[in-house]
């Protein structure tokens, strides 16, 4: 796999049973890249390990005054230099490729999971945690995957050097072979504590990220109630906790680093002291002493990768655990595998009894806005996580939960009450998968976006001072922050209308616009969607009066069905929701309606 081949055509199905299993799955799926990095790492480290032999042979050749031996030693040093250069270059190249491709695979998996779960994702996992996983955690997971092959190459090189020294200089080789494992394993007792501290740091950092994400998302509300300082204080406290946890973690890693400096120094002193005695007694040659000393010195380089892999695993394990927790989420039901094709017909929810006849404009009224949002998502095939066992919504008699995800999304489109506008030009915003039957101009007209287009034309980079800029080429900032709430809502509605799905479900699509605009939007949407199924969740009389059919849902079940004016006069609960009457006002309304009925009977009898 090369970086230029990204993204993956198929990132695969992750093993999300646990963090370590997820890391193992990532490593297996990059086995080719890992083997390449291992091969280049062995070439690099073996080149480093071969230098002591060349230096030792060169010193011994000078002592023996042998020109041929010195030439051979020089050739060996040059060969090791070439191996180091080539190996280091290609190792870095393959290691970075492994890092980036692993991170890209995780990001693709997260993106697909977000697309699969839709709005249900943020109800089951905090939005800040998803952000933390897709940013900082992805890098740490990639770091471990990348460091794994370099650690394996370093470990193999250490074993080869120890075995080579035992064969070349048995007297000193045994000391090195015993000391090096002690160096590698000396920090093991410290790793659990370091890992726990790293876990605490990552957990606190994740909470701080969630708090920051939620604060930014609700900044407008916080400003409205004067709560900026309160939440700033909370974030300041959370960030200080992260700092203290990071300092505690760094102290432990500093201790581990100190141990890995102290023990190799002691081993080096031991080798020099013992080897000097052996050379003085004539039991080894000077060149062999130089070889052993140089080998121990250069072994410190591959041994550093033991500390790196421990640190990489300690930091990546909680990150992988969080990623696995997100990737383990599933739709409440899975596709049945039956080929239904593209369904059409009436939209029916057996759980509540809501029926939206095919080709009609249906309005749904709920007293609870949260329940309305959940019902809207359910009609789109996104049941809540706690809805196990509930009957699936049917479209033309076909269960939406049993359809393949792309088929279900193409059949039913749900626009929630807080739609997101991605950054880009207006043309890019409206360039979405569609039937092609509804043009962008018609959708913008139906959504009453005339004043929005005028404002964008004034802000367009194409404006020459006469107000003739092209609004379609005007860039919209992230989440449409440069627009008002009503403008964002209407552009989102136009985007939904352009797609022209079989069924369009709109949750409070006009809550941020004035009554005159709302009436025109209701008329425009009804005209544009003629012959297509449209379901609107609303409590505005202007929208309800345009509906062919109004369904009133009370306490989770359909309580009444009819047209707006009939329900307004005949159902007190409906009237209370639509007109927001108090209990006393409801009684007055009922009395007034009763008196009106009596007067009508008197007039008829007269």
mmCIF file of N, CA and C in Angstrom, residues 409-536:
data_model
loop_
_atom_site.group_PDB
_atom_site.id
_atom_site.type_symbol
_atom_site.label_atom_id
_atom_site.label_comp_id
_atom_site.label_asym_id
_atom_site.label_seq_id
_atom_site.Cartn_x
_atom_site.Cartn_y
_atom_site.Cartn_z
ATOM 1 N N UNK A 409 -30.951 5.052 2.710
ATOM 2 C CA UNK A 409 -30.674 6.490 2.695
ATOM 3 C C UNK A 409 -31.200 7.130 1.415
ATOM 4 N N UNK A 410 -31.122 6.405 0.291
ATOM 5 C CA UNK A 410 -31.613 6.956 -0.970
ATOM 6 C C UNK A 410 -33.136 7.051 -0.978
ATOM 7 N N UNK A 411 -33.791 6.152 -0.245
ATOM 8 C CA UNK A 411 -35.253 6.135 -0.237
ATOM 9 C C UNK A 411 -35.835 7.189 0.695
ATOM 10 N N UNK A 412 -35.229 7.366 1.869
ATOM 11 C CA UNK A 412 -35.760 8.289 2.867
ATOM 12 C C UNK A 412 -34.647 9.222 3.324
ATOM 13 N N UNK A 413 -34.884 10.506 3.196
ATOM 14 C CA UNK A 413 -33.927 11.514 3.654
ATOM 15 C C UNK A 413 -34.528 12.254 4.837
ATOM 16 N N UNK A 414 -33.764 12.342 5.920
ATOM 17 C CA UNK A 414 -34.207 13.042 7.125
ATOM 18 C C UNK A 414 -33.343 14.274 7.321
ATOM 19 N N UNK A 415 -33.978 15.427 7.422
ATOM 20 C CA UNK A 415 -33.270 16.658 7.780
ATOM 21 C C UNK A 415 -33.651 17.010 9.208
ATOM 22 N N UNK A 416 -32.663 16.980 10.116
ATOM 23 C CA UNK A 416 -32.987 17.248 11.514
ATOM 24 C C UNK A 416 -33.143 18.734 11.758
ATOM 25 N N UNK A 417 -33.475 19.071 12.986
ATOM 26 C CA UNK A 417 -33.814 20.466 13.300
ATOM 27 C C UNK A 417 -32.585 21.371 13.354
ATOM 28 N N UNK A 418 -31.394 20.788 13.375
ATOM 29 C CA UNK A 418 -30.171 21.593 13.399
ATOM 30 C C UNK A 418 -29.228 21.100 12.309
ATOM 31 N N UNK A 419 -29.579 21.293 11.036
ATOM 32 C CA UNK A 419 -28.732 20.783 9.941
ATOM 33 C C UNK A 419 -27.400 21.521 9.875
ATOM 34 N N UNK A 420 -26.386 20.832 9.381
ATOM 35 C CA UNK A 420 -25.037 21.375 9.304
ATOM 36 C C UNK A 420 -24.719 21.738 7.861
ATOM 37 N N UNK A 421 -24.169 22.935 7.667
ATOM 38 C CA UNK A 421 -23.683 23.357 6.354
ATOM 39 C C UNK A 421 -22.168 23.239 6.359
ATOM 40 N N UNK A 422 -21.630 22.427 5.454
ATOM 41 C CA UNK A 422 -20.187 22.277 5.366
ATOM 42 C C UNK A 422 -19.586 23.477 4.646
ATOM 43 N N UNK A 423 -18.337 23.777 4.959
ATOM 44 C CA UNK A 423 -17.675 24.908 4.320
ATOM 45 C C UNK A 423 -17.486 24.629 2.833
ATOM 46 N N UNK A 424 -17.541 25.684 2.032
ATOM 47 C CA UNK A 424 -17.421 25.562 0.578
ATOM 48 C C UNK A 424 -18.341 26.561 -0.097
ATOM 49 N N UNK A 425 -18.362 26.554 -1.407
ATOM 50 C CA UNK A 425 -19.238 27.469 -2.134
ATOM 51 C C UNK A 425 -20.673 26.949 -2.105
ATOM 52 N N UNK A 426 -21.608 27.851 -2.409
ATOM 53 C CA UNK A 426 -23.015 27.452 -2.450
ATOM 54 C C UNK A 426 -23.229 26.390 -3.519
ATOM 55 N N UNK A 427 -22.504 26.484 -4.631
ATOM 56 C CA UNK A 427 -22.622 25.480 -5.679
ATOM 57 C C UNK A 427 -22.193 24.113 -5.163
ATOM 58 N N UNK A 428 -21.117 24.083 -4.379
ATOM 59 C CA UNK A 428 -20.652 22.812 -3.801
ATOM 60 C C UNK A 428 -21.640 22.306 -2.758
ATOM 61 N N UNK A 429 -22.262 23.233 -2.022
ATOM 62 C CA UNK A 429 -23.241 22.826 -1.008
ATOM 63 C C UNK A 429 -24.420 22.099 -1.638
ATOM 64 N N UNK A 430 -24.845 22.581 -2.820
ATOM 65 C CA UNK A 430 -26.005 21.990 -3.477
ATOM 66 C C UNK A 430 -25.632 20.875 -4.449
ATOM 67 N N UNK A 431 -24.333 20.585 -4.574
ATOM 68 C CA UNK A 431 -23.878 19.508 -5.457
ATOM 69 C C UNK A 431 -23.890 18.205 -4.674
ATOM 70 N N UNK A 432 -25.068 17.625 -4.534
ATOM 71 C CA UNK A 432 -25.268 16.413 -3.734
ATOM 72 C C UNK A 432 -25.920 15.343 -4.608
ATOM 73 N N UNK A 433 -25.798 14.072 -4.211
ATOM 74 C CA UNK A 433 -26.475 13.014 -4.977
ATOM 75 C C UNK A 433 -27.965 13.302 -5.072
ATOM 76 N N UNK A 434 -28.522 13.221 -6.257
ATOM 77 C CA UNK A 434 -29.932 13.580 -6.451
ATOM 78 C C UNK A 434 -30.516 12.811 -7.624
ATOM 79 N N UNK A 435 -31.831 12.953 -7.778
ATOM 80 C CA UNK A 435 -32.518 12.321 -8.906
ATOM 81 C C UNK A 435 -32.302 13.101 -10.193
ATOM 82 N N UNK A 436 -31.925 14.373 -10.072
ATOM 83 C CA UNK A 436 -31.748 15.225 -11.244
ATOM 84 C C UNK A 436 -33.025 15.896 -11.710
ATOM 85 N N UNK A 437 -34.140 15.619 -11.028
ATOM 86 C CA UNK A 437 -35.419 16.186 -11.441
ATOM 87 C C UNK A 437 -35.678 17.570 -10.853
ATOM 88 N N UNK A 438 -34.959 17.905 -9.791
ATOM 89 C CA UNK A 438 -35.133 19.201 -9.139
ATOM 90 C C UNK A 438 -33.843 19.993 -9.305
ATOM 91 N N UNK A 439 -33.920 21.149 -9.943
ATOM 92 C CA UNK A 439 -32.736 21.976 -10.141
ATOM 93 C C UNK A 439 -32.445 22.783 -8.885
ATOM 94 N N UNK A 440 -31.206 23.263 -8.786
ATOM 95 C CA UNK A 440 -30.832 24.083 -7.644
ATOM 96 C C UNK A 440 -31.661 25.365 -7.600
ATOM 97 N N UNK A 441 -31.956 25.935 -8.773
ATOM 98 C CA UNK A 441 -32.750 27.162 -8.817
ATOM 99 C C UNK A 441 -34.150 26.939 -8.267
ATOM 100 N N UNK A 442 -34.785 25.819 -8.660
ATOM 101 C CA UNK A 442 -36.137 25.531 -8.166
ATOM 102 C C UNK A 442 -36.123 25.283 -6.659
ATOM 103 N N UNK A 443 -35.105 24.572 -6.178
ATOM 104 C CA UNK A 443 -35.024 24.284 -4.747
ATOM 105 C C UNK A 443 -34.814 25.558 -3.946
ATOM 106 N N UNK A 444 -33.935 26.444 -4.418
ATOM 107 C CA UNK A 444 -33.701 27.702 -3.722
ATOM 108 C C UNK A 444 -34.954 28.577 -3.729
ATOM 109 N N UNK A 445 -35.690 28.532 -4.830
ATOM 110 C CA UNK A 445 -36.919 29.322 -4.923
ATOM 111 C C UNK A 445 -37.975 28.790 -3.951
ATOM 112 N N UNK A 446 -38.125 27.470 -3.900
ATOM 113 C CA UNK A 446 -39.120 26.883 -3.001
ATOM 114 C C UNK A 446 -38.772 27.146 -1.545
ATOM 115 N N UNK A 447 -37.472 27.186 -1.234
ATOM 116 C CA UNK A 447 -37.039 27.429 0.141
ATOM 117 C C UNK A 447 -36.958 28.915 0.473
ATOM 118 N N UNK A 448 -37.403 29.778 -0.464
ATOM 119 C CA UNK A 448 -37.441 31.224 -0.245
ATOM 120 C C UNK A 448 -36.050 31.768 0.118
ATOM 121 N N UNK A 449 -35.055 31.438 -0.730
ATOM 122 C CA UNK A 449 -33.673 31.854 -0.475
ATOM 123 C C UNK A 449 -33.278 33.098 -1.273
ATOM 124 N N UNK A 450 -34.241 33.867 -1.774
ATOM 125 C CA UNK A 450 -33.926 35.033 -2.584
ATOM 126 C C UNK A 450 -33.052 36.031 -1.863
ATOM 127 N N UNK A 451 -33.416 36.366 -0.604
ATOM 128 C CA UNK A 451 -32.602 37.333 0.133
ATOM 129 C C UNK A 451 -31.242 36.765 0.503
ATOM 130 N N UNK A 452 -31.184 35.444 0.677
ATOM 131 C CA UNK A 452 -29.897 34.797 0.967
ATOM 132 C C UNK A 452 -28.980 34.917 -0.243
ATOM 133 N N UNK A 453 -29.528 34.693 -1.432
ATOM 134 C CA UNK A 453 -28.730 34.813 -2.648
ATOM 135 C C UNK A 453 -28.252 36.248 -2.840
ATOM 136 N N UNK A 454 -29.102 37.214 -2.516
ATOM 137 C CA UNK A 454 -28.695 38.613 -2.638
ATOM 138 C C UNK A 454 -27.534 38.922 -1.693
ATOM 139 N N UNK A 455 -27.627 38.418 -0.475
ATOM 140 C CA UNK A 455 -26.555 38.661 0.497
ATOM 141 C C UNK A 455 -25.256 37.991 0.055
ATOM 142 N N UNK A 456 -25.373 36.781 -0.475
ATOM 143 C CA UNK A 456 -24.174 36.077 -0.946
ATOM 144 C C UNK A 456 -23.589 36.763 -2.168
ATOM 145 N N UNK A 457 -24.456 37.323 -3.019
ATOM 146 C CA UNK A 457 -23.962 38.031 -4.198
ATOM 147 C C UNK A 457 -23.163 39.266 -3.783
ATOM 148 N N UNK A 458 -23.615 39.937 -2.743
ATOM 149 C CA UNK A 458 -22.888 41.111 -2.257
ATOM 150 C C UNK A 458 -21.528 40.720 -1.694
ATOM 151 N N UNK A 459 -21.454 39.515 -1.101
ATOM 152 C CA UNK A 459 -20.205 39.064 -0.493
ATOM 153 C C UNK A 459 -19.322 38.286 -1.457
ATOM 154 N N UNK A 460 -19.813 38.063 -2.693
ATOM 155 C CA UNK A 460 -19.078 37.228 -3.640
ATOM 156 C C UNK A 460 -17.786 37.900 -4.071
ATOM 157 N N UNK A 461 -16.746 37.102 -4.272
ATOM 158 C CA UNK A 461 -15.460 37.610 -4.757
ATOM 159 C C UNK A 461 -15.577 38.098 -6.188
ATOM 160 N N UNK A 462 -16.698 37.721 -6.860
ATOM 161 C CA UNK A 462 -16.884 38.146 -8.248
ATOM 162 C C UNK A 462 -17.531 39.519 -8.334
ATOM 163 N N UNK A 463 -17.935 40.068 -7.180
ATOM 164 C CA UNK A 463 -18.638 41.351 -7.215
ATOM 165 C C UNK A 463 -17.715 42.447 -7.731
ATOM 166 N N UNK A 464 -18.162 43.221 -8.705
ATOM 167 C CA UNK A 464 -17.343 44.281 -9.290
ATOM 168 C C UNK A 464 -17.766 45.661 -8.818
ATOM 169 N N UNK A 465 -18.568 45.661 -7.747
ATOM 170 C CA UNK A 465 -19.036 46.942 -7.228
ATOM 171 C C UNK A 465 -20.458 47.246 -7.629
ATOM 172 N N UNK A 466 -21.017 46.499 -8.578
ATOM 173 C CA UNK A 466 -22.389 46.745 -9.031
ATOM 174 C C UNK A 466 -23.362 45.739 -8.441
ATOM 175 N N UNK A 467 -22.858 44.883 -7.540
ATOM 176 C CA UNK A 467 -23.728 43.870 -6.957
ATOM 177 C C UNK A 467 -24.050 42.751 -7.910
ATOM 178 N N UNK A 468 -23.176 42.500 -8.898
ATOM 179 C CA UNK A 468 -23.443 41.462 -9.893
ATOM 180 C C UNK A 468 -22.670 40.191 -9.605
ATOM 181 N N UNK A 469 -22.249 39.976 -8.363
ATOM 182 C CA UNK A 469 -21.481 38.784 -8.040
ATOM 183 C C UNK A 469 -22.311 37.524 -8.190
ATOM 184 N N UNK A 470 -21.631 36.408 -8.352
ATOM 185 C CA UNK A 470 -22.293 35.120 -8.511
ATOM 186 C C UNK A 470 -22.452 34.477 -7.136
ATOM 187 N N UNK A 471 -23.665 34.413 -6.607
ATOM 188 C CA UNK A 471 -23.832 33.840 -5.268
ATOM 189 C C UNK A 471 -23.459 32.366 -5.218
ATOM 190 N N UNK A 472 -23.563 31.653 -6.333
ATOM 191 C CA UNK A 472 -23.248 30.228 -6.338
ATOM 192 C C UNK A 472 -21.762 29.987 -6.104
ATOM 193 N N UNK A 473 -20.933 31.006 -6.344
ATOM 194 C CA UNK A 473 -19.499 30.857 -6.157
ATOM 195 C C UNK A 473 -19.027 31.502 -4.860
ATOM 196 N N UNK A 474 -19.960 32.002 -4.065
ATOM 197 C CA UNK A 474 -19.612 32.594 -2.782
ATOM 198 C C UNK A 474 -19.324 31.495 -1.766
ATOM 199 N N UNK A 475 -18.257 31.668 -1.022
ATOM 200 C CA UNK A 475 -17.856 30.644 -0.069
ATOM 201 C C UNK A 475 -18.641 30.788 1.243
ATOM 202 N N UNK A 476 -19.152 29.696 1.711
ATOM 203 C CA UNK A 476 -19.878 29.642 2.979
ATOM 204 C C UNK A 476 -18.921 29.113 4.037
ATOM 205 N N UNK A 477 -18.828 29.797 5.150
ATOM 206 C CA UNK A 477 -17.889 29.397 6.189
ATOM 207 C C UNK A 477 -18.365 28.119 6.882
ATOM 208 N N UNK A 478 -17.487 27.566 7.724
ATOM 209 C CA UNK A 478 -17.787 26.315 8.413
ATOM 210 C C UNK A 478 -19.082 26.410 9.205
ATOM 211 N N UNK A 479 -19.948 25.420 8.996
ATOM 212 C CA UNK A 479 -21.260 25.339 9.655
ATOM 213 C C UNK A 479 -22.131 26.555 9.357
ATOM 214 N N UNK A 480 -21.779 27.314 8.306
ATOM 215 C CA UNK A 480 -22.576 28.472 7.923
ATOM 216 C C UNK A 480 -22.610 29.563 8.967
ATOM 217 N N UNK A 481 -21.504 29.759 9.682
ATOM 218 C CA UNK A 481 -21.484 30.723 10.786
ATOM 219 C C UNK A 481 -21.628 32.157 10.294
ATOM 220 N N UNK A 482 -21.320 32.405 9.025
ATOM 221 C CA UNK A 482 -21.452 33.762 8.496
ATOM 222 C C UNK A 482 -22.905 34.103 8.162
ATOM 223 N N UNK A 483 -23.813 33.146 8.294
ATOM 224 C CA UNK A 483 -25.223 33.348 7.962
ATOM 225 C C UNK A 483 -26.049 33.366 9.232
ATOM 226 N N UNK A 484 -27.243 33.938 9.133
ATOM 227 C CA UNK A 484 -28.163 33.902 10.269
ATOM 228 C C UNK A 484 -28.792 32.519 10.380
ATOM 229 N N UNK A 485 -29.475 32.290 11.505
ATOM 230 C CA UNK A 485 -30.099 30.987 11.698
ATOM 231 C C UNK A 485 -31.132 30.682 10.629
ATOM 232 N N UNK A 486 -31.949 31.672 10.277
ATOM 233 C CA UNK A 486 -32.955 31.460 9.242
ATOM 234 C C UNK A 486 -32.343 31.207 7.879
ATOM 235 N N UNK A 487 -31.248 31.899 7.558
ATOM 236 C CA UNK A 487 -30.583 31.679 6.271
ATOM 237 C C UNK A 487 -29.990 30.280 6.197
ATOM 238 N N UNK A 488 -29.355 29.856 7.275
ATOM 239 C CA UNK A 488 -28.794 28.491 7.299
ATOM 240 C C UNK A 488 -29.902 27.460 7.124
ATOM 241 N N UNK A 489 -31.013 27.673 7.804
ATOM 242 C CA UNK A 489 -32.116 26.718 7.744
ATOM 243 C C UNK A 489 -32.692 26.608 6.335
ATOM 244 N N UNK A 490 -32.831 27.732 5.656
ATOM 245 C CA UNK A 490 -33.393 27.711 4.305
ATOM 246 C C UNK A 490 -32.425 27.088 3.295
ATOM 247 N N UNK A 491 -31.126 27.361 3.425
ATOM 248 C CA UNK A 491 -30.159 26.732 2.524
ATOM 249 C C UNK A 491 -30.123 25.214 2.746
ATOM 250 N N UNK A 492 -30.202 24.794 4.001
ATOM 251 C CA UNK A 492 -30.250 23.358 4.282
ATOM 252 C C UNK A 492 -31.509 22.733 3.681
ATOM 253 N N UNK A 493 -32.634 23.445 3.751
ATOM 254 C CA UNK A 493 -33.871 22.940 3.158
ATOM 255 C C UNK A 493 -33.723 22.832 1.646
ATOM 256 N N UNK A 494 -33.106 23.832 1.019
ATOM 257 C CA UNK A 494 -32.880 23.765 -0.427
ATOM 258 C C UNK A 494 -32.011 22.581 -0.789
ATOM 259 N N UNK A 495 -30.989 22.304 0.002
ATOM 260 C CA UNK A 495 -30.131 21.137 -0.249
ATOM 261 C C UNK A 495 -30.936 19.843 -0.181
ATOM 262 N N UNK A 496 -31.832 19.743 0.800
ATOM 263 C CA UNK A 496 -32.661 18.540 0.919
ATOM 264 C C UNK A 496 -33.622 18.417 -0.258
ATOM 265 N N UNK A 497 -34.173 19.542 -0.714
ATOM 266 C CA UNK A 497 -35.106 19.502 -1.838
ATOM 267 C C UNK A 497 -34.406 19.091 -3.133
ATOM 268 N N UNK A 498 -33.148 19.499 -3.306
ATOM 269 C CA UNK A 498 -32.401 19.141 -4.515
ATOM 270 C C UNK A 498 -32.246 17.631 -4.640
ATOM 271 N N UNK A 499 -32.061 16.944 -3.517
ATOM 272 C CA UNK A 499 -31.862 15.491 -3.590
ATOM 273 C C UNK A 499 -33.091 14.777 -4.135
ATOM 274 N N UNK A 500 -34.285 15.326 -3.892
ATOM 275 C CA UNK A 500 -35.539 14.761 -4.393
ATOM 276 C C UNK A 500 -35.680 13.282 -4.047
ATOM 277 N N UNK A 501 -35.662 12.938 -2.745
ATOM 278 C CA UNK A 501 -35.793 11.527 -2.365
ATOM 279 C C UNK A 501 -37.237 11.044 -2.512
ATOM 280 N N UNK A 502 -37.421 9.762 -2.433
ATOM 281 C CA UNK A 502 -38.764 9.189 -2.469
ATOM 282 C C UNK A 502 -39.586 9.711 -1.299
ATOM 283 N N UNK A 503 -38.955 9.778 -0.106
ATOM 284 C CA UNK A 503 -39.609 10.302 1.091
ATOM 285 C C UNK A 503 -38.676 11.333 1.717
ATOM 286 N N UNK A 504 -39.210 12.514 1.989
ATOM 287 C CA UNK A 504 -38.444 13.575 2.638
ATOM 288 C C UNK A 504 -39.069 13.854 4.000
ATOM 289 N N UNK A 505 -38.266 13.709 5.062
ATOM 290 C CA UNK A 505 -38.718 13.957 6.430
ATOM 291 C C UNK A 505 -38.008 15.201 6.930
ATOM 292 N N UNK A 506 -38.781 16.211 7.300
ATOM 293 C CA UNK A 506 -38.231 17.489 7.753
ATOM 294 C C UNK A 506 -38.645 17.722 9.201
ATOM 295 N N UNK A 507 -37.662 17.967 10.067
ATOM 296 C CA UNK A 507 -37.939 18.219 11.480
ATOM 297 C C UNK A 507 -37.789 19.710 11.749
ATOM 298 N N UNK A 508 -38.907 20.397 11.972
ATOM 299 C CA UNK A 508 -38.953 21.831 12.238
ATOM 300 C C UNK A 508 -38.107 22.610 11.230
ATOM 301 N N UNK A 509 -38.450 22.544 9.936
ATOM 302 C CA UNK A 509 -37.606 23.180 8.919
ATOM 303 C C UNK A 509 -37.718 24.697 8.867
ATOM 304 N N UNK A 510 -38.700 25.284 9.571
ATOM 305 C CA UNK A 510 -38.907 26.738 9.484
ATOM 306 C C UNK A 510 -38.951 27.391 10.858
ATOM 307 N N UNK A 511 -38.326 26.784 11.845
ATOM 308 C CA UNK A 511 -38.419 27.305 13.214
ATOM 309 C C UNK A 511 -37.690 28.634 13.382
ATOM 310 N N UNK A 512 -36.760 28.972 12.458
ATOM 311 C CA UNK A 512 -35.953 30.189 12.625
ATOM 312 C C UNK A 512 -36.326 31.284 11.635
ATOM 313 N N UNK A 513 -37.481 31.161 10.964
ATOM 314 C CA UNK A 513 -37.867 32.183 9.981
ATOM 315 C C UNK A 513 -39.154 32.858 10.442
ATOM 316 N N UNK A 514 -39.425 34.015 9.868
ATOM 317 C CA UNK A 514 -40.627 34.747 10.250
ATOM 318 C C UNK A 514 -41.868 34.108 9.610
ATOM 319 N N UNK A 515 -43.042 34.537 10.078
ATOM 320 C CA UNK A 515 -44.292 33.890 9.675
ATOM 321 C C UNK A 515 -44.582 34.062 8.186
ATOM 322 N N UNK A 516 -44.284 35.240 7.616
ATOM 323 C CA UNK A 516 -44.561 35.457 6.202
ATOM 324 C C UNK A 516 -43.700 34.533 5.332
ATOM 325 N N UNK A 517 -42.412 34.443 5.683
ATOM 326 C CA UNK A 517 -41.513 33.551 4.934
ATOM 327 C C UNK A 517 -41.926 32.101 5.134
ATOM 328 N N UNK A 518 -42.356 31.772 6.351
ATOM 329 C CA UNK A 518 -42.768 30.411 6.649
ATOM 330 C C UNK A 518 -43.956 29.996 5.784
ATOM 331 N N UNK A 519 -44.904 30.879 5.593
ATOM 332 C CA UNK A 519 -46.072 30.570 4.765
ATOM 333 C C UNK A 519 -45.663 30.337 3.316
ATOM 334 N N UNK A 520 -44.756 31.169 2.816
ATOM 335 C CA UNK A 520 -44.308 30.987 1.436
ATOM 336 C C UNK A 520 -43.494 29.704 1.283
ATOM 337 N N UNK A 521 -42.711 29.367 2.291
ATOM 338 C CA UNK A 521 -41.938 28.111 2.235
ATOM 339 C C UNK A 521 -42.878 26.914 2.205
ATOM 340 N N UNK A 522 -43.895 26.956 3.039
ATOM 341 C CA UNK A 522 -44.860 25.848 3.068
ATOM 342 C C UNK A 522 -45.504 25.657 1.703
ATOM 343 N N UNK A 523 -45.886 26.749 1.075
ATOM 344 C CA UNK A 523 -46.500 26.645 -0.250
ATOM 345 C C UNK A 523 -45.491 26.158 -1.287
ATOM 346 N N UNK A 524 -44.261 26.682 -1.212
ATOM 347 C CA UNK A 524 -43.247 26.291 -2.183
ATOM 348 C C UNK A 524 -42.858 24.832 -2.068
ATOM 349 N N UNK A 525 -42.690 24.344 -0.847
ATOM 350 C CA UNK A 525 -42.317 22.936 -0.648
ATOM 351 C C UNK A 525 -43.443 22.025 -1.115
ATOM 352 N N UNK A 526 -44.668 22.376 -0.793
ATOM 353 C CA UNK A 526 -45.793 21.536 -1.208
ATOM 354 C C UNK A 526 -45.895 21.468 -2.726
ATOM 355 N N UNK A 527 -45.694 22.597 -3.388
ATOM 356 C CA UNK A 527 -45.767 22.611 -4.850
ATOM 357 C C UNK A 527 -44.618 21.824 -5.470
ATOM 358 N N UNK A 528 -43.402 22.023 -4.951
ATOM 359 C CA UNK A 528 -42.241 21.350 -5.529
ATOM 360 C C UNK A 528 -42.279 19.849 -5.285
ATOM 361 N N UNK A 529 -42.820 19.439 -4.142
ATOM 362 C CA UNK A 529 -42.848 18.026 -3.782
ATOM 363 C C UNK A 529 -44.159 17.355 -4.195
ATOM 364 N N UNK A 530 -44.901 17.951 -5.065
ATOM 365 C CA UNK A 530 -46.166 17.360 -5.509
ATOM 366 C C UNK A 530 -45.908 15.975 -6.105
ATOM 367 N N UNK A 531 -46.671 15.002 -5.646
ATOM 368 C CA UNK A 531 -46.498 13.632 -6.121
ATOM 369 C C UNK A 531 -45.444 12.847 -5.378
ATOM 370 N N UNK A 532 -44.720 13.476 -4.459
ATOM 371 C CA UNK A 532 -43.701 12.802 -3.646
ATOM 372 C C UNK A 532 -44.133 12.841 -2.187
ATOM 373 N N UNK A 533 -43.687 11.878 -1.412
ATOM 374 C CA UNK A 533 -44.069 11.789 -0.004
ATOM 375 C C UNK A 533 -43.223 12.749 0.823
ATOM 376 N N UNK A 534 -43.903 13.615 1.571
ATOM 377 C CA UNK A 534 -43.210 14.588 2.414
ATOM 378 C C UNK A 534 -43.813 14.541 3.807
ATOM 379 N N UNK A 535 -42.955 14.426 4.813
ATOM 380 C CA UNK A 535 -43.386 14.415 6.211
ATOM 381 C C UNK A 535 -42.698 15.571 6.915
ATOM 382 N N UNK A 536 -43.476 16.445 7.526
ATOM 383 C CA UNK A 536 -42.935 17.609 8.213
ATOM 384 C C UNK A 536 -43.335 17.538 9.682
#
